[in-house]
Amino acid sequence: MKRCNTITELRRTLREWKQNHPGGSIGFVPTMGFLHEGHESLIRRAADEHQLIVVSIFVNPLQFGPNEDFERYPRDPERDAKLAEKAGTDILFMPSVEEMYPRPVLTKVMISGLTDKLCGASRPGHFDGVGTVVSKLFHLVQPDAAYFGQKDAQQVAVIERMVEDLNIPVKIVACPIVREPDGLAMSSRNVYLSPEERTQAVALYQSLQQAEQWFADPDLTAGEIRQRMSELIRRSPLAEIDYVEILTFPDLEDSRQDIPLGDLPPGFRYIAALAVKFGATRLIDNRIYTVKGR
Ligand code: AMP
């Protein structure tokens, strides 16, 4: 595995590889590091499908709000490098903030509509930061495909739309959520949780699991299921709900909240998306449900 800390080095390495591997395809996994099995699953999938695997580790200040955790976001580059290599990474790109943003950023990628709900509503400017850094990374790496986790479902939708709107020649691959044995979605932020918060954090998964049964009931509506999920999460005393939403999937529309599920066309899909704070730690999770009809 080759490590590149600068854009010049990354470009030189990619150019040489392309010269030696005409027609070879590149798979790319952008991350913020502090890697876990969720990241690993993306890298392994990319390695199954492409000849050259590029992973980036960059904690992007542009996507953090002023009162968010940019400074204390967990970082462990040496451990990350070992894990990335083991999972099949060929090039690990780890630029500094100065390398990525040598001057104040005057050009941003802003994705509207899709970003005014869920995490976009709770974290103003977050998706402009994501869109900007991901498009920069796509220009630098020029991959054939890029791998993202379905855990950040809105991020996947936003990136897919950006790539379509701007005709960026990259295939976006969404990968399943990897979980801890008790169901908590893996996240670099899980290390912030106190033992008590960690125990109660499983409430997100439990409500998504429980909702499977509710979504099988043709007489319930999305709005009613949303209420029930919120109530279930509130039973954990340390949980503070940021949002519990049920939106149509893949459009992420806040419609069809009051229609009994049995009256929807079979195969209709909803996504339940959750953001819940435990102390200062904000966790997200989601699941997609297919309506079965009566
Ligand atoms: P992050 O480093 O948190 O920005 O995540 C980098 C990529 O890994 C994003 O595409 C995430 O959606 C994905 N990812 C993070 N956690 C998981 C998980 N538990 N399962 C699958 N993918 C994940």
Tab-separated table of C-alpha atoms and ligand atoms in Angstrom:
chain	number	residue	atom	x	y	z
A	1	MET	CA	0.000	0.000	0.000
A	2	LYS	CA	1.279	3.435	-0.942
A	3	ARG	CA	0.540	6.384	1.313
A	4	CYS	CA	0.085	9.818	-0.274
A	5	ASN	CA	-0.181	12.972	1.799
A	6	THR	CA	-0.145	15.466	-1.046
A	7	ILE	CA	-2.215	15.983	-4.166
A	8	THR	CA	0.931	16.001	-6.326
A	9	GLU	CA	1.993	12.615	-4.962
A	10	LEU	CA	-1.490	11.155	-5.412
A	11	ARG	CA	-1.720	12.364	-9.011
A	12	ARG	CA	1.760	11.058	-9.841
A	13	THR	CA	0.986	7.647	-8.311
A	14	LEU	CA	-2.329	7.372	-10.176
A	15	ARG	CA	-0.723	8.430	-13.478
A	16	GLU	CA	1.994	5.792	-13.162
A	17	TRP	CA	-0.519	3.085	-12.274
A	18	LYS	CA	-2.696	3.954	-15.271
A	19	GLN	CA	0.323	3.843	-17.597
A	20	ASN	CA	1.189	0.373	-16.328
A	21	HIS	CA	-2.421	-0.897	-16.278
A	22	PRO	CA	-4.182	0.325	-19.418
A	23	GLY	CA	-7.929	-0.194	-19.031
A	24	GLY	CA	-7.585	-0.956	-15.296
A	25	SER	CA	-10.481	0.241	-13.161
A	26	ILE	CA	-10.335	2.264	-9.948
A	27	GLY	CA	-12.578	1.840	-6.908
A	28	PHE	CA	-12.649	4.664	-4.361
A	29	VAL	CA	-13.756	4.783	-0.697
A	30	PRO	CA	-13.851	8.257	0.895
A	31	THR	CA	-13.779	8.248	4.725
A	32	MET	CA	-13.011	10.426	7.718
A	33	GLY	CA	-10.864	7.691	9.273
A	34	PHE	CA	-10.942	5.990	12.675
A	35	LEU	CA	-11.805	3.004	10.557
A	36	HIS	CA	-14.090	0.179	11.675
A	37	GLU	CA	-15.723	-2.843	10.071
A	38	GLY	CA	-18.244	-0.617	8.269
A	39	HIS	CA	-15.418	1.110	6.363
A	40	GLU	CA	-13.691	-2.236	5.933
A	41	SER	CA	-16.780	-3.691	4.220
A	42	LEU	CA	-16.739	-0.827	1.692
A	43	ILE	CA	-13.027	-1.333	0.954
A	44	ARG	CA	-13.460	-5.108	0.555
A	45	ARG	CA	-16.397	-4.649	-1.783
A	46	ALA	CA	-14.426	-2.136	-3.869
A	47	ALA	CA	-11.460	-4.553	-3.949
A	48	ASP	CA	-13.746	-7.326	-5.239
A	49	GLU	CA	-14.870	-5.168	-8.128
A	50	HIS	CA	-11.814	-3.119	-9.170
A	51	GLN	CA	-8.091	-3.427	-9.819
A	52	LEU	CA	-6.876	-0.361	-7.933
A	53	ILE	CA	-8.385	0.640	-4.587
A	54	VAL	CA	-7.973	4.205	-3.348
A	55	VAL	CA	-9.094	5.116	0.192
A	56	SER	CA	-9.061	8.674	1.474
A	57	ILE	CA	-8.949	9.688	5.116
A	58	PHE	CA	-9.806	13.321	5.642
A	59	VAL	CA	-11.749	14.906	8.484
A	60	ASN	CA	-13.357	17.627	6.416
A	61	PRO	CA	-13.818	20.859	8.398
A	62	LEU	CA	-16.274	22.166	5.784
A	63	GLN	CA	-18.945	19.648	6.786
A	64	PHE	CA	-18.837	20.380	10.538
A	65	GLY	CA	-20.924	23.128	12.119
A	66	PRO	CA	-19.281	25.626	14.510
A	67	ASN	CA	-20.547	23.751	17.597
A	68	GLU	CA	-19.865	20.277	16.267
A	69	ASP	CA	-17.065	17.820	16.976
A	70	PHE	CA	-14.444	18.659	14.294
A	71	GLU	CA	-11.641	19.196	16.826
A	72	ARG	CA	-12.377	16.142	18.931
A	73	TYR	CA	-13.359	13.809	16.074
A	74	PRO	CA	-11.374	10.597	16.796
A	75	ARG	CA	-8.177	10.180	14.767
A	76	ASP	CA	-5.680	7.291	14.643
A	77	PRO	CA	-3.793	7.359	11.311
A	78	GLU	CA	-1.353	4.541	12.114
A	79	ARG	CA	-4.068	2.088	13.123
A	80	ASP	CA	-6.158	3.216	10.114
A	81	ALA	CA	-3.259	2.558	7.728
A	82	LYS	CA	-2.911	-1.031	8.984
A	83	LEU	CA	-6.631	-1.697	8.750
A	84	ALA	CA	-6.913	-0.103	5.296
A	85	GLU	CA	-4.024	-2.191	3.972
A	86	LYS	CA	-5.443	-5.410	5.408
A	87	ALA	CA	-8.811	-4.707	3.749
A	88	GLY	CA	-7.192	-4.338	0.313
A	89	THR	CA	-6.267	-0.651	-0.108
A	90	ASP	CA	-3.576	0.118	-2.701
A	91	ILE	CA	-3.366	3.891	-2.260
A	92	LEU	CA	-4.175	5.643	1.017
A	93	PHE	CA	-4.675	9.381	0.529
A	94	MET	CA	-4.339	11.300	3.819
A	95	PRO	CA	-4.133	15.019	3.045
A	96	SER	CA	-3.916	17.787	5.648
A	97	VAL	CA	-6.568	20.510	5.830
A	98	GLU	CA	-4.026	22.948	4.296
A	99	GLU	CA	-3.430	20.559	1.405
A	100	MET	CA	-7.144	20.310	0.599
A	101	TYR	CA	-7.999	23.950	1.330
A	102	PRO	CA	-4.848	26.073	0.853
A	103	ARG	CA	-6.977	29.182	0.423
A	104	PRO	CA	-10.445	30.141	1.634
A	105	VAL	CA	-13.027	28.125	-0.290
A	106	LEU	CA	-14.926	30.373	-2.696
A	107	THR	CA	-16.374	27.581	-4.835
A	108	LYS	CA	-18.801	25.158	-3.231
A	109	VAL	CA	-21.126	22.451	-4.436
A	110	MET	CA	-24.597	23.047	-3.034
A	111	ILE	CA	-27.294	20.456	-3.417
A	112	SER	CA	-30.750	21.854	-2.719
A	113	GLY	CA	-34.096	20.194	-2.020
A	114	LEU	CA	-32.813	16.841	-0.819
A	115	THR	CA	-30.767	18.608	1.838
A	116	ASP	CA	-33.464	20.637	3.589
A	117	LYS	CA	-34.659	17.688	5.713
A	118	LEU	CA	-33.209	15.072	8.094
A	119	CYS	CA	-29.515	15.743	8.794
A	120	GLY	CA	-29.561	18.688	6.379
A	121	ALA	CA	-32.136	20.436	8.596
A	122	SER	CA	-30.286	19.650	11.861
A	123	ARG	CA	-26.855	20.434	10.439
A	124	PRO	CA	-27.071	23.554	8.223
A	125	GLY	CA	-24.311	23.617	5.605
A	126	HIS	CA	-23.300	20.019	6.312
A	127	PHE	CA	-24.177	18.686	2.862
A	128	ASP	CA	-22.541	21.643	1.092
A	129	GLY	CA	-19.346	20.576	2.859
A	130	VAL	CA	-19.901	16.948	1.866
A	131	GLY	CA	-20.725	17.813	-1.759
A	132	THR	CA	-17.697	20.085	-2.044
A	133	VAL	CA	-15.163	17.641	-0.604
A	134	VAL	CA	-16.560	14.615	-2.437
A	135	SER	CA	-16.496	16.430	-5.773
A	136	LYS	CA	-12.904	17.546	-5.099
A	137	LEU	CA	-11.944	13.965	-4.256
A	138	PHE	CA	-13.717	12.654	-7.372
A	139	HIS	CA	-11.712	15.117	-9.489
A	140	LEU	CA	-8.473	14.070	-7.821
A	141	VAL	CA	-8.952	10.298	-7.895
A	142	GLN	CA	-11.132	10.026	-11.034
A	143	PRO	CA	-12.475	6.644	-9.942
A	144	ASP	CA	-14.748	4.367	-11.965
A	145	ALA	CA	-16.861	3.684	-8.879
A	146	ALA	CA	-17.147	5.107	-5.372
A	147	TYR	CA	-18.462	3.201	-2.347
A	148	PHE	CA	-20.671	4.722	0.340
A	149	GLY	CA	-22.466	3.254	3.356
A	150	GLN	CA	-26.263	3.141	3.437
A	151	LYS	CA	-25.914	4.174	7.086
A	152	ASP	CA	-25.657	7.727	5.753
A	153	ALA	CA	-28.723	7.258	3.551
A	154	GLN	CA	-29.266	10.949	2.873
A	155	GLN	CA	-25.602	11.333	1.952
A	156	VAL	CA	-25.969	8.564	-0.643
A	157	ALA	CA	-29.049	10.299	-2.112
A	158	VAL	CA	-27.252	13.663	-2.198
A	159	ILE	CA	-24.099	12.270	-3.836
A	160	GLU	CA	-26.127	10.297	-6.392
A	161	ARG	CA	-27.956	13.486	-7.317
A	162	MET	CA	-24.767	15.558	-7.486
A	163	VAL	CA	-23.135	13.013	-9.801
A	164	GLU	CA	-26.217	12.999	-12.027
A	165	ASP	CA	-26.660	16.785	-12.103
A	166	LEU	CA	-22.977	17.476	-12.809
A	167	ASN	CA	-22.414	14.471	-15.143
A	168	ILE	CA	-19.544	13.195	-13.055
A	169	PRO	CA	-18.525	9.857	-14.608
A	170	VAL	CA	-18.537	7.814	-11.376
A	171	LYS	CA	-20.767	4.896	-10.442
A	172	ILE	CA	-22.087	5.292	-6.886
A	173	VAL	CA	-22.361	2.027	-4.972
A	174	ALA	CA	-24.381	1.978	-1.732
A	175	CYS	CA	-23.323	-0.740	0.739
A	176	PRO	CA	-25.296	-2.278	3.634
A	177	ILE	CA	-25.013	-1.026	7.223
A	178	VAL	CA	-22.540	-3.002	9.345
A	179	ARG	CA	-23.623	-3.435	12.983
A	180	GLU	CA	-22.223	-4.401	16.366
A	181	PRO	CA	-23.453	-7.768	17.724
A	182	ASP	CA	-26.283	-6.037	19.633
A	183	GLY	CA	-27.419	-4.155	16.522
A	184	LEU	CA	-25.871	-0.699	17.079
A	185	ALA	CA	-24.692	0.641	13.718
A	186	MET	CA	-20.905	0.891	13.684
A	187	SER	CA	-19.670	4.482	13.779
A	188	SER	CA	-16.403	6.222	14.553
A	189	ARG	CA	-18.430	8.301	17.028
A	190	ASN	CA	-19.455	5.272	19.118
A	191	VAL	CA	-16.210	5.684	21.097
A	192	TYR	CA	-17.643	8.852	22.646
A	193	LEU	CA	-20.420	6.907	24.401
A	194	SER	CA	-20.212	6.227	28.150
A	195	PRO	CA	-20.924	2.581	29.128
A	196	GLU	CA	-24.474	3.524	30.107
A	197	GLU	CA	-25.074	5.492	26.892
A	198	ARG	CA	-23.612	2.612	24.889
A	199	THR	CA	-26.112	0.186	26.457
A	200	GLN	CA	-29.060	2.469	25.745
A	201	ALA	CA	-27.878	3.349	22.211
A	202	VAL	CA	-29.264	0.012	21.004
A	203	ALA	CA	-32.713	1.701	21.165
A	204	LEU	CA	-32.223	2.997	17.600
A	205	TYR	CA	-31.779	-0.505	16.237
A	206	GLN	CA	-34.582	-1.894	18.393
A	207	SER	CA	-37.054	0.648	17.052
A	208	LEU	CA	-36.028	-0.123	13.454
A	209	GLN	CA	-36.433	-3.848	14.169
A	210	GLN	CA	-39.790	-3.395	15.855
A	211	ALA	CA	-40.996	-1.300	12.916
A	212	GLU	CA	-40.643	-4.358	10.643
A	213	GLN	CA	-43.754	-5.748	12.323
A	214	TRP	CA	-45.587	-2.434	12.181
A	215	PHE	CA	-44.832	-2.060	8.473
A	216	ALA	CA	-46.412	-5.501	7.924
A	217	ASP	CA	-49.752	-4.230	9.331
A	218	PRO	CA	-51.926	-2.920	6.435
A	219	ASP	CA	-54.061	-0.813	8.793
A	220	LEU	CA	-51.225	1.308	10.171
A	221	THR	CA	-49.980	4.526	8.560
A	222	ALA	CA	-46.409	5.829	8.296
A	223	GLY	CA	-47.362	8.661	10.663
A	224	GLU	CA	-48.568	6.202	13.304
A	225	ILE	CA	-45.451	4.073	12.977
A	226	ARG	CA	-43.320	7.176	13.360
A	227	GLN	CA	-45.114	7.974	16.637
A	228	ARG	CA	-44.615	4.455	17.928
A	229	MET	CA	-40.915	4.488	17.046
A	230	SER	CA	-40.439	7.804	18.867
A	231	GLU	CA	-42.215	6.439	21.951
A	232	LEU	CA	-40.056	3.341	21.943
A	233	ILE	CA	-36.838	5.398	21.753
A	234	ARG	CA	-38.037	7.772	24.504
A	235	ARG	CA	-38.165	4.803	26.897
A	236	SER	CA	-34.362	5.061	27.040
A	237	PRO	CA	-33.848	7.872	29.564
A	238	LEU	CA	-30.539	9.055	28.063
A	239	ALA	CA	-31.929	9.304	24.511
A	240	GLU	CA	-32.706	12.773	23.188
A	241	ILE	CA	-34.426	12.578	19.806
A	242	ASP	CA	-33.142	14.917	17.095
A	243	TYR	CA	-35.511	13.438	14.499
A	244	VAL	CA	-37.522	10.315	13.780
A	245	GLU	CA	-38.812	10.522	10.216
A	246	ILE	CA	-40.510	8.183	7.827
A	247	LEU	CA	-40.079	9.347	4.246
A	248	THR	CA	-40.870	7.807	0.886
A	249	PHE	CA	-37.914	6.007	-0.647
A	250	PRO	CA	-35.915	6.768	-2.789
A	251	ASP	CA	-37.411	10.275	-3.235
A	252	LEU	CA	-37.191	11.147	0.508
A	253	GLU	CA	-40.554	12.935	0.388
A	254	ASP	CA	-42.507	13.718	3.530
A	255	SER	CA	-45.743	12.559	1.830
A	256	ARG	CA	-48.114	9.606	2.328
A	257	GLN	CA	-48.007	9.904	6.101
A	258	ASP	CA	-51.736	9.249	6.663
A	259	ILE	CA	-52.519	6.527	4.138
A	260	PRO	CA	-53.049	3.010	5.553
A	261	LEU	CA	-50.162	0.895	4.256
A	262	GLY	CA	-52.647	-1.570	2.744
A	263	ASP	CA	-53.912	1.169	0.394
A	264	LEU	CA	-50.466	1.808	-1.107
A	265	PRO	CA	-49.273	-0.030	-4.206
A	266	PRO	CA	-47.479	-3.256	-3.231
A	267	GLY	CA	-43.736	-2.748	-3.418
A	268	PHE	CA	-44.010	0.885	-2.259
A	269	ARG	CA	-41.012	1.778	-0.090
A	270	TYR	CA	-40.470	3.970	2.943
A	271	ILE	CA	-37.275	4.782	4.802
A	272	ALA	CA	-37.303	5.263	8.575
A	273	ALA	CA	-34.427	7.593	9.469
A	274	LEU	CA	-33.333	8.367	13.014
A	275	ALA	CA	-30.961	10.801	14.661
A	276	VAL	CA	-30.727	10.520	18.436
A	277	LYS	CA	-28.355	12.193	20.857
A	278	PHE	CA	-26.857	10.425	23.850
A	279	GLY	CA	-25.132	13.175	25.800
A	280	ALA	CA	-23.036	15.074	23.246
A	281	THR	CA	-22.951	12.128	20.828
A	282	ARG	CA	-25.347	12.203	17.903
A	283	LEU	CA	-26.084	8.794	16.373
A	284	ILE	CA	-27.927	8.085	13.128
A	285	ASP	CA	-29.474	4.931	11.721
A	286	ASN	CA	-32.085	3.947	9.155
A	287	ARG	CA	-33.871	1.082	7.455
A	288	ILE	CA	-35.879	0.701	4.252
A	289	TYR	CA	-39.257	-1.060	4.391
A	290	THR	CA	-41.257	-2.453	1.485
A	291	VAL	CA	-45.036	-2.281	1.826
A	292	LYS	CA	-46.685	-5.615	1.104
A	293	GLY	CA	-50.313	-4.598	0.485
A	294	ARG	CA	-53.394	-6.297	1.990
B	1	AMP	P1	-17.205	8.273	7.726
B	1	AMP	O1	-15.769	7.950	7.935
B	1	AMP	O2	-18.043	8.147	8.951
B	1	AMP	O3	-17.416	9.562	6.971
B	1	AMP	O4	-17.756	7.141	6.768
B	1	AMP	C1	-17.133	6.857	5.535
B	1	AMP	C2	-18.034	5.933	4.749
B	1	AMP	O5	-18.245	4.738	5.500
B	1	AMP	C3	-19.417	6.549	4.498
B	1	AMP	O6	-19.819	6.212	3.180
B	1	AMP	C4	-20.266	5.871	5.537
B	1	AMP	O7	-21.621	5.765	5.159
B	1	AMP	C5	-19.626	4.498	5.608
B	1	AMP	N1	-19.973	3.869	6.887
B	1	AMP	C6	-19.834	4.393	8.128
B	1	AMP	N2	-20.325	3.545	9.065
B	1	AMP	C7	-20.800	2.473	8.390
B	1	AMP	C8	-21.444	1.264	8.781
B	1	AMP	N3	-21.700	0.985	10.062
B	1	AMP	N4	-21.779	0.387	7.822
B	1	AMP	C9	-21.530	0.664	6.516
B	1	AMP	N5	-20.937	1.773	6.079
B	1	AMP	C10	-20.569	2.677	6.995
